[in-house]
Amino acid sequence: MHKDIATPNRTKEILKKYGFSFKKSLGQNFLIDPNILRKITDAANLTQESGAIEIGPGIGALTEQLARACKKVVAFEIDQRLLPILNETLAPYSNVDIIHSDVLKANVKEIIHERMAGIEDIMVVANLPYYVTTPIIMKLLTDNLPIRGLVVMLQKEVADRMTARPGTKDYGSLSIAVQYYTDVEIVMNVPKTVFVPQPNVDSAVIRLTRRSTPRAVVKDESFFFQVTKASFAQRRKTIFNNLSSQLPSGKEKKEAILAALEQANIDPKRRGETLTIEEFARLSDQLYPYFQ
Ligand code: SAM
């Protein structure tokens, strides 16, 4: 077995050899603790038959652990300067494909189809670039990919919002979007000291397990998400006031919103943060005919 890429000394050696300078704008905070990397990998419950998709391999610290734990790793890296480095650090692992691409622009479904043919169990595992955490997670959830779920490192504050329950200060449209598609749990909190350079924010690892069916059945998904966003536009306002000011104008809009709230059995004076996903689903289905 080779010495782990992630040990502080080996990381330092690699960065020095290539004269690599971190780009803050690309969220480059590399992990230098093999123990944390193994815990992240373990949380994905991979087998030798599984596949792993990584976003942002950096110099390959996590990629290496994944390559040892599963059959095939496909990793998307935006920064061209890392390609020659990865070529060297991951040379011992023949089961890794590096794709030079912005993951937000990539056709991930097609790439899975091409590079992971025959693999049934696929997980996304990543230490995400924090400047695009939410767009990446939402893209992977809404692209309808053949994945079991995601184990990702992200800002603790965003992890708290994604896992928040109704009635708490962190609960909002992001909690609903994520929990609509997945069962989500915090795996661990991670100290700043395991990164170079150290990020300004605290971090956490979460696991998102895709549900076989969404948590609620709705007539129109995009309208459901529009209603949830509108309901949290101003947190101190009632659901009625938020919907009245946020939904597109229409004939007798306020009357329509009041009627829909009543039909959905939701008190117009409640605040969005107290509604469960099921209640939002009921409400959006009642509102839907008025806003077509
Ligand atoms: N996996 C490595 C580790 O844990 O040490 C690096 C993680 S670092 C937080 C994030 C990585 O994502 C960087 O390598 C960065 O260049 C890459 N990255 C940033 N934006 C990206 C994007 N839109 N698509 C793909 N990779 C991206």
Tab-separated table of C-alpha atoms and ligand atoms in Angstrom:
chain	number	residue	atom	x	y	z
A	1	MET	CA	0.000	0.000	0.000
A	2	HIS	CA	1.268	3.494	-0.869
A	3	LYS	CA	1.676	6.242	1.677
A	4	ASP	CA	-1.595	8.202	1.830
A	5	ILE	CA	-1.690	11.341	-0.330
A	6	ALA	CA	-3.503	13.108	2.491
A	7	THR	CA	-0.729	12.945	5.095
A	8	PRO	CA	0.422	16.507	5.823
A	9	ASN	CA	3.993	15.748	4.686
A	10	ARG	CA	3.093	14.097	1.411
A	11	THR	CA	0.559	16.848	0.607
A	12	LYS	CA	3.225	19.472	1.278
A	13	GLU	CA	5.731	17.634	-0.935
A	14	ILE	CA	3.259	17.338	-3.820
A	15	LEU	CA	2.180	20.986	-3.649
A	16	LYS	CA	5.822	22.101	-3.506
A	17	LYS	CA	6.934	19.919	-6.399
A	18	TYR	CA	4.305	21.445	-8.688
A	19	GLY	CA	4.507	24.964	-7.230
A	20	PHE	CA	0.744	24.792	-6.671
A	21	SER	CA	-1.008	27.878	-5.280
A	22	PHE	CA	-4.546	27.552	-3.892
A	23	LYS	CA	-7.373	29.388	-5.624
A	24	LYS	CA	-9.832	30.647	-3.058
A	25	SER	CA	-12.312	31.369	-5.846
A	26	LEU	CA	-12.475	27.602	-6.568
A	27	GLY	CA	-13.073	26.660	-2.930
A	28	GLN	CA	-9.729	24.873	-2.680
A	29	ASN	CA	-9.339	23.629	0.891
A	30	PHE	CA	-7.642	20.253	0.784
A	31	LEU	CA	-7.980	17.582	3.447
A	32	ILE	CA	-4.798	16.511	5.213
A	33	ASP	CA	-6.187	13.916	7.637
A	34	PRO	CA	-6.366	10.318	6.356
A	35	ASN	CA	-8.613	9.396	9.295
A	36	ILE	CA	-11.316	11.884	8.321
A	37	LEU	CA	-11.063	10.700	4.712
A	38	ARG	CA	-11.583	7.107	5.776
A	39	LYS	CA	-14.597	8.121	7.871
A	40	ILE	CA	-16.114	9.936	4.882
A	41	THR	CA	-15.499	6.883	2.703
A	42	ASP	CA	-16.948	4.533	5.344
A	43	ALA	CA	-20.097	6.661	5.592
A	44	ALA	CA	-20.811	5.898	1.923
A	45	ASN	CA	-21.024	2.131	2.645
A	46	LEU	CA	-19.292	1.203	-0.596
A	47	THR	CA	-18.464	-2.336	-1.647
A	48	GLN	CA	-15.984	-3.639	-4.219
A	49	GLU	CA	-18.927	-3.683	-6.647
A	50	SER	CA	-19.851	-0.013	-6.108
A	51	GLY	CA	-19.031	3.109	-8.061
A	52	ALA	CA	-18.188	6.545	-6.644
A	53	ILE	CA	-18.570	9.941	-8.245
A	54	GLU	CA	-16.369	12.637	-6.799
A	55	ILE	CA	-16.650	16.385	-7.301
A	56	GLY	CA	-13.317	18.199	-7.051
A	57	PRO	CA	-10.588	15.608	-6.394
A	58	GLY	CA	-7.956	18.291	-5.670
A	59	ILE	CA	-4.678	16.360	-5.450
A	60	GLY	CA	-6.508	13.055	-5.007
A	61	ALA	CA	-6.674	12.663	-1.225
A	62	LEU	CA	-10.259	11.380	-1.112
A	63	THR	CA	-10.098	9.872	-4.603
A	64	GLU	CA	-7.412	7.488	-3.380
A	65	GLN	CA	-9.550	6.235	-0.485
A	66	LEU	CA	-12.493	5.765	-2.820
A	67	ALA	CA	-10.346	3.922	-5.377
A	68	ARG	CA	-9.364	1.446	-2.657
A	69	ALA	CA	-12.933	1.018	-1.408
A	70	CYS	CA	-14.863	0.470	-4.629
A	71	LYS	CA	-14.745	-0.715	-8.204
A	72	LYS	CA	-14.706	2.548	-10.146
A	73	VAL	CA	-14.254	6.243	-9.388
A	74	VAL	CA	-15.205	9.059	-11.744
A	75	ALA	CA	-14.025	12.473	-10.545
A	76	PHE	CA	-14.874	15.917	-11.981
A	77	GLU	CA	-12.178	18.577	-11.570
A	78	ILE	CA	-12.481	22.122	-12.917
A	79	ASP	CA	-8.883	23.256	-12.336
A	80	GLN	CA	-6.587	22.261	-15.181
A	81	ARG	CA	-3.485	22.806	-13.016
A	82	LEU	CA	-4.474	19.761	-10.957
A	83	LEU	CA	-4.543	17.345	-13.899
A	84	PRO	CA	-0.792	16.592	-14.085
A	85	ILE	CA	-0.723	16.265	-10.297
A	86	LEU	CA	-3.605	13.779	-10.262
A	87	ASN	CA	-1.919	11.907	-13.085
A	88	GLU	CA	1.028	11.301	-10.789
A	89	THR	CA	-0.683	10.834	-7.408
A	90	LEU	CA	-3.335	8.444	-8.707
A	91	ALA	CA	-1.034	6.492	-11.037
A	92	PRO	CA	-1.264	3.395	-8.785
A	93	TYR	CA	-5.060	3.253	-9.207
A	94	SER	CA	-6.276	2.027	-12.576
A	95	ASN	CA	-9.945	2.317	-11.610
A	96	VAL	CA	-10.082	6.144	-11.574
A	97	ASP	CA	-11.266	8.417	-14.424
A	98	ILE	CA	-10.635	12.136	-14.054
A	99	ILE	CA	-12.952	14.374	-16.069
A	100	HIS	CA	-11.727	17.909	-16.627
A	101	SER	CA	-14.998	19.797	-16.332
A	102	ASP	CA	-17.137	22.123	-14.289
A	103	VAL	CA	-19.543	19.630	-12.752
A	104	LEU	CA	-22.380	22.160	-13.042
A	105	LYS	CA	-21.993	22.082	-16.826
A	106	ALA	CA	-21.356	18.371	-17.202
A	107	ASN	CA	-23.872	15.807	-18.390
A	108	VAL	CA	-23.349	13.600	-15.349
A	109	LYS	CA	-26.035	11.114	-16.340
A	110	GLU	CA	-24.404	10.429	-19.695
A	111	ILE	CA	-20.963	10.136	-18.111
A	112	ILE	CA	-22.255	7.616	-15.560
A	113	HIS	CA	-23.834	5.696	-18.408
A	114	GLU	CA	-20.554	5.639	-20.355
A	115	ARG	CA	-18.053	5.107	-17.549
A	116	MET	CA	-19.996	3.053	-15.017
A	117	ALA	CA	-21.874	0.650	-17.240
A	118	GLY	CA	-22.941	-2.419	-15.288
A	119	ILE	CA	-22.391	-0.836	-11.870
A	120	GLU	CA	-25.612	-0.851	-9.898
A	121	ASP	CA	-24.649	0.852	-6.669
A	122	ILE	CA	-23.365	4.396	-7.163
A	123	MET	CA	-22.674	7.060	-4.527
A	124	VAL	CA	-21.519	10.652	-4.844
A	125	VAL	CA	-18.726	11.242	-2.333
A	126	ALA	CA	-17.044	14.643	-2.121
A	127	ASN	CA	-15.429	17.384	-0.127
A	128	LEU	CA	-17.355	20.077	-1.958
A	129	PRO	CA	-16.098	23.487	-3.101
A	130	TYR	CA	-18.080	25.639	-0.648
A	131	TYR	CA	-18.845	28.502	-3.049
A	132	VAL	CA	-21.151	26.200	-5.049
A	133	THR	CA	-22.340	23.651	-2.454
A	134	THR	CA	-26.060	24.212	-2.951
A	135	PRO	CA	-26.122	24.405	-6.784
A	136	ILE	CA	-24.065	21.187	-6.982
A	137	ILE	CA	-26.284	19.259	-4.562
A	138	MET	CA	-29.487	20.516	-6.201
A	139	LYS	CA	-28.192	19.631	-9.665
A	140	LEU	CA	-27.277	16.110	-8.573
A	141	LEU	CA	-30.671	15.629	-6.900
A	142	THR	CA	-32.767	16.977	-9.762
A	143	ASP	CA	-30.819	15.433	-12.675
A	144	ASN	CA	-32.511	12.120	-11.934
A	145	LEU	CA	-29.225	10.215	-11.679
A	146	PRO	CA	-28.998	6.490	-10.948
A	147	ILE	CA	-27.387	7.080	-7.531
A	148	ARG	CA	-28.100	5.697	-4.046
A	149	GLY	CA	-27.166	8.972	-2.444
A	150	LEU	CA	-24.460	11.426	-1.488
A	151	VAL	CA	-21.915	11.720	1.313
A	152	VAL	CA	-20.546	15.240	1.218
A	153	MET	CA	-18.484	17.642	3.272
A	154	LEU	CA	-19.908	21.156	3.330
A	155	GLN	CA	-20.246	24.255	5.505
A	156	LYS	CA	-21.788	23.313	8.862
A	157	GLU	CA	-24.282	26.158	8.510
A	158	VAL	CA	-25.563	24.702	5.215
A	159	ALA	CA	-25.602	21.174	6.695
A	160	ASP	CA	-27.775	22.509	9.536
A	161	ARG	CA	-30.200	24.065	7.057
A	162	MET	CA	-30.398	20.909	4.952
A	163	THR	CA	-31.160	18.717	7.982
A	164	ALA	CA	-33.470	21.183	9.811
A	165	ARG	CA	-36.940	20.138	10.974
A	166	PRO	CA	-40.086	22.313	10.904
A	167	GLY	CA	-40.316	24.882	13.679
A	168	THR	CA	-36.558	25.460	13.959
A	169	LYS	CA	-34.647	28.569	12.933
A	170	ASP	CA	-32.679	26.746	10.219
A	171	TYR	CA	-35.762	25.279	8.507
A	172	GLY	CA	-36.452	26.811	5.108
A	173	SER	CA	-36.860	26.175	1.404
A	174	LEU	CA	-33.431	24.466	1.223
A	175	SER	CA	-34.435	21.959	3.966
A	176	ILE	CA	-37.590	21.192	2.004
A	177	ALA	CA	-35.862	20.865	-1.372
A	178	VAL	CA	-33.310	18.395	0.038
A	179	GLN	CA	-35.741	16.451	2.229
A	180	TYR	CA	-38.242	16.179	-0.614
A	181	TYR	CA	-35.781	13.945	-2.497
A	182	THR	CA	-33.701	12.369	0.292
A	183	ASP	CA	-33.429	11.198	3.878
A	184	VAL	CA	-30.670	13.334	5.322
A	185	GLU	CA	-28.461	12.992	8.388
A	186	ILE	CA	-25.328	14.609	9.781
A	187	VAL	CA	-22.466	12.076	9.850
A	188	MET	CA	-19.954	14.211	11.761
A	189	ASN	CA	-18.709	17.700	12.425
A	190	VAL	CA	-15.202	18.400	11.179
A	191	PRO	CA	-12.684	20.850	12.680
A	192	LYS	CA	-10.957	23.482	10.521
A	193	THR	CA	-7.543	22.064	11.402
A	194	VAL	CA	-7.831	19.113	8.984
A	195	PHE	CA	-7.673	21.387	5.906
A	196	VAL	CA	-4.975	23.351	4.076
A	197	PRO	CA	-5.580	26.224	3.887
A	198	GLN	CA	-8.033	26.291	6.795
A	199	PRO	CA	-11.490	27.527	5.718
A	200	ASN	CA	-13.145	30.451	7.514
A	201	VAL	CA	-16.227	28.408	8.367
A	202	ASP	CA	-16.949	25.208	10.297
A	203	SER	CA	-17.592	22.033	8.319
A	204	ALA	CA	-19.739	18.930	8.556
A	205	VAL	CA	-20.247	15.710	6.618
A	206	ILE	CA	-23.816	14.774	5.720
A	207	ARG	CA	-25.330	11.702	4.122
A	208	LEU	CA	-28.277	12.073	1.750
A	209	THR	CA	-30.032	8.829	0.888
A	210	ARG	CA	-32.305	9.075	-2.114
A	211	ARG	CA	-35.897	8.161	-1.387
A	212	SER	CA	-37.539	5.723	-3.794
A	213	THR	CA	-40.441	8.180	-4.008
A	214	PRO	CA	-40.394	11.858	-2.988
A	215	ARG	CA	-41.567	12.626	0.553
A	216	ALA	CA	-44.806	14.113	-0.773
A	217	VAL	CA	-46.885	13.702	-3.898
A	218	VAL	CA	-47.540	16.983	-5.737
A	219	LYS	CA	-49.333	17.931	-8.943
A	220	ASP	CA	-46.467	20.094	-10.168
A	221	GLU	CA	-42.971	19.971	-8.648
A	222	SER	CA	-41.743	23.299	-9.902
A	223	PHE	CA	-44.858	25.079	-8.597
A	224	PHE	CA	-44.417	23.279	-5.233
A	225	PHE	CA	-40.859	24.657	-4.982
A	226	GLN	CA	-42.090	28.106	-6.041
A	227	VAL	CA	-44.655	28.038	-3.204
A	228	THR	CA	-42.088	26.932	-0.609
A	229	LYS	CA	-39.638	29.664	-1.651
A	230	ALA	CA	-42.409	32.273	-1.605
A	231	SER	CA	-43.490	31.159	1.881
A	232	PHE	CA	-40.041	31.904	3.339
A	233	ALA	CA	-39.429	35.171	1.480
A	234	GLN	CA	-39.658	37.132	4.734
A	235	ARG	CA	-39.378	34.877	7.743
A	236	ARG	CA	-41.314	37.077	10.136
A	237	LYS	CA	-44.305	37.429	7.832
A	238	THR	CA	-47.266	35.050	7.921
A	239	ILE	CA	-47.656	32.481	5.187
A	240	PHE	CA	-50.633	34.452	3.846
A	241	ASN	CA	-48.657	37.705	3.593
A	242	ASN	CA	-45.653	36.036	1.979
A	243	LEU	CA	-47.759	34.225	-0.610
A	244	SER	CA	-49.757	37.384	-1.323
A	245	SER	CA	-46.652	39.409	-2.044
A	246	GLN	CA	-44.617	36.703	-3.792
A	247	LEU	CA	-46.931	34.708	-6.042
A	248	PRO	CA	-47.560	36.147	-9.518
A	249	SER	CA	-50.545	38.456	-9.681
A	250	GLY	CA	-53.769	36.896	-10.812
A	251	LYS	CA	-57.491	37.351	-10.644
A	252	GLU	CA	-58.628	37.821	-7.026
A	253	LYS	CA	-55.282	36.584	-5.818
A	254	LYS	CA	-55.780	37.171	-2.088
A	255	GLU	CA	-59.144	35.426	-2.089
A	256	ALA	CA	-57.632	32.503	-3.960
A	257	ILE	CA	-54.781	32.186	-1.446
A	258	LEU	CA	-57.159	32.341	1.516
A	259	ALA	CA	-59.401	29.704	-0.057
A	260	ALA	CA	-56.440	27.409	-0.793
A	261	LEU	CA	-55.137	27.770	2.772
A	262	GLU	CA	-58.554	26.908	4.118
A	263	GLN	CA	-58.929	23.893	1.819
A	264	ALA	CA	-55.468	22.714	2.860
A	265	ASN	CA	-56.471	23.210	6.502
A	266	ILE	CA	-53.659	25.680	7.219
A	267	ASP	CA	-54.174	28.754	9.399
A	268	PRO	CA	-53.236	31.838	7.288
A	269	LYS	CA	-51.534	33.353	10.351
A	270	ARG	CA	-48.948	30.582	10.596
A	271	ARG	CA	-45.394	31.207	9.435
A	272	GLY	CA	-43.801	29.162	6.675
A	273	GLU	CA	-41.238	27.719	9.073
A	274	THR	CA	-43.972	25.799	10.957
A	275	LEU	CA	-45.284	23.891	7.918
A	276	THR	CA	-44.239	20.319	7.196
A	277	ILE	CA	-43.407	19.169	3.672
A	278	GLU	CA	-46.751	17.348	3.530
A	279	GLU	CA	-48.568	20.591	4.410
A	280	PHE	CA	-46.675	22.506	1.715
A	281	ALA	CA	-47.627	19.766	-0.762
A	282	ARG	CA	-51.308	20.062	0.170
A	283	LEU	CA	-51.154	23.842	-0.062
A	284	SER	CA	-49.384	23.932	-3.422
A	285	ASP	CA	-51.890	21.458	-4.885
A	286	GLN	CA	-54.762	23.696	-3.736
A	287	LEU	CA	-53.080	26.845	-5.099
A	288	TYR	CA	-52.039	25.271	-8.386
A	289	PRO	CA	-55.327	25.683	-10.329
A	290	TYR	CA	-55.462	29.419	-9.475
A	291	PHE	CA	-52.016	30.150	-10.893
A	292	GLN	CA	-52.177	28.371	-14.222
B	1	SAM	N1	-11.149	16.436	-2.702
B	1	SAM	C1	-10.034	17.280	-2.344
B	1	SAM	C2	-9.768	17.148	-0.866
B	1	SAM	O1	-10.690	16.753	-0.158
B	1	SAM	O2	-8.657	17.448	-0.424
B	1	SAM	C3	-10.276	18.749	-2.721
B	1	SAM	C4	-11.528	19.380	-2.178
B	1	SAM	S1	-11.625	21.121	-2.425
B	1	SAM	C5	-12.684	21.583	-1.063
B	1	SAM	C6	-12.742	21.359	-3.787
B	1	SAM	C7	-12.237	20.943	-5.168
B	1	SAM	O3	-13.272	21.187	-6.132
B	1	SAM	C8	-11.024	21.679	-5.681
B	1	SAM	O4	-10.105	20.765	-6.212
B	1	SAM	C9	-11.566	22.604	-6.800
B	1	SAM	O5	-10.631	22.891	-7.808
B	1	SAM	C10	-12.723	21.760	-7.315
B	1	SAM	N2	-13.834	22.518	-7.943
B	1	SAM	C11	-14.247	23.774	-7.655
B	1	SAM	N3	-15.313	24.098	-8.398
B	1	SAM	C12	-15.598	23.020	-9.179
B	1	SAM	C13	-16.598	22.757	-10.169
B	1	SAM	N4	-17.538	23.658	-10.483
B	1	SAM	N5	-16.571	21.546	-10.794
B	1	SAM	C14	-15.623	20.623	-10.472
B	1	SAM	N6	-14.678	20.819	-9.553
B	1	SAM	C15	-14.651	22.006	-8.895
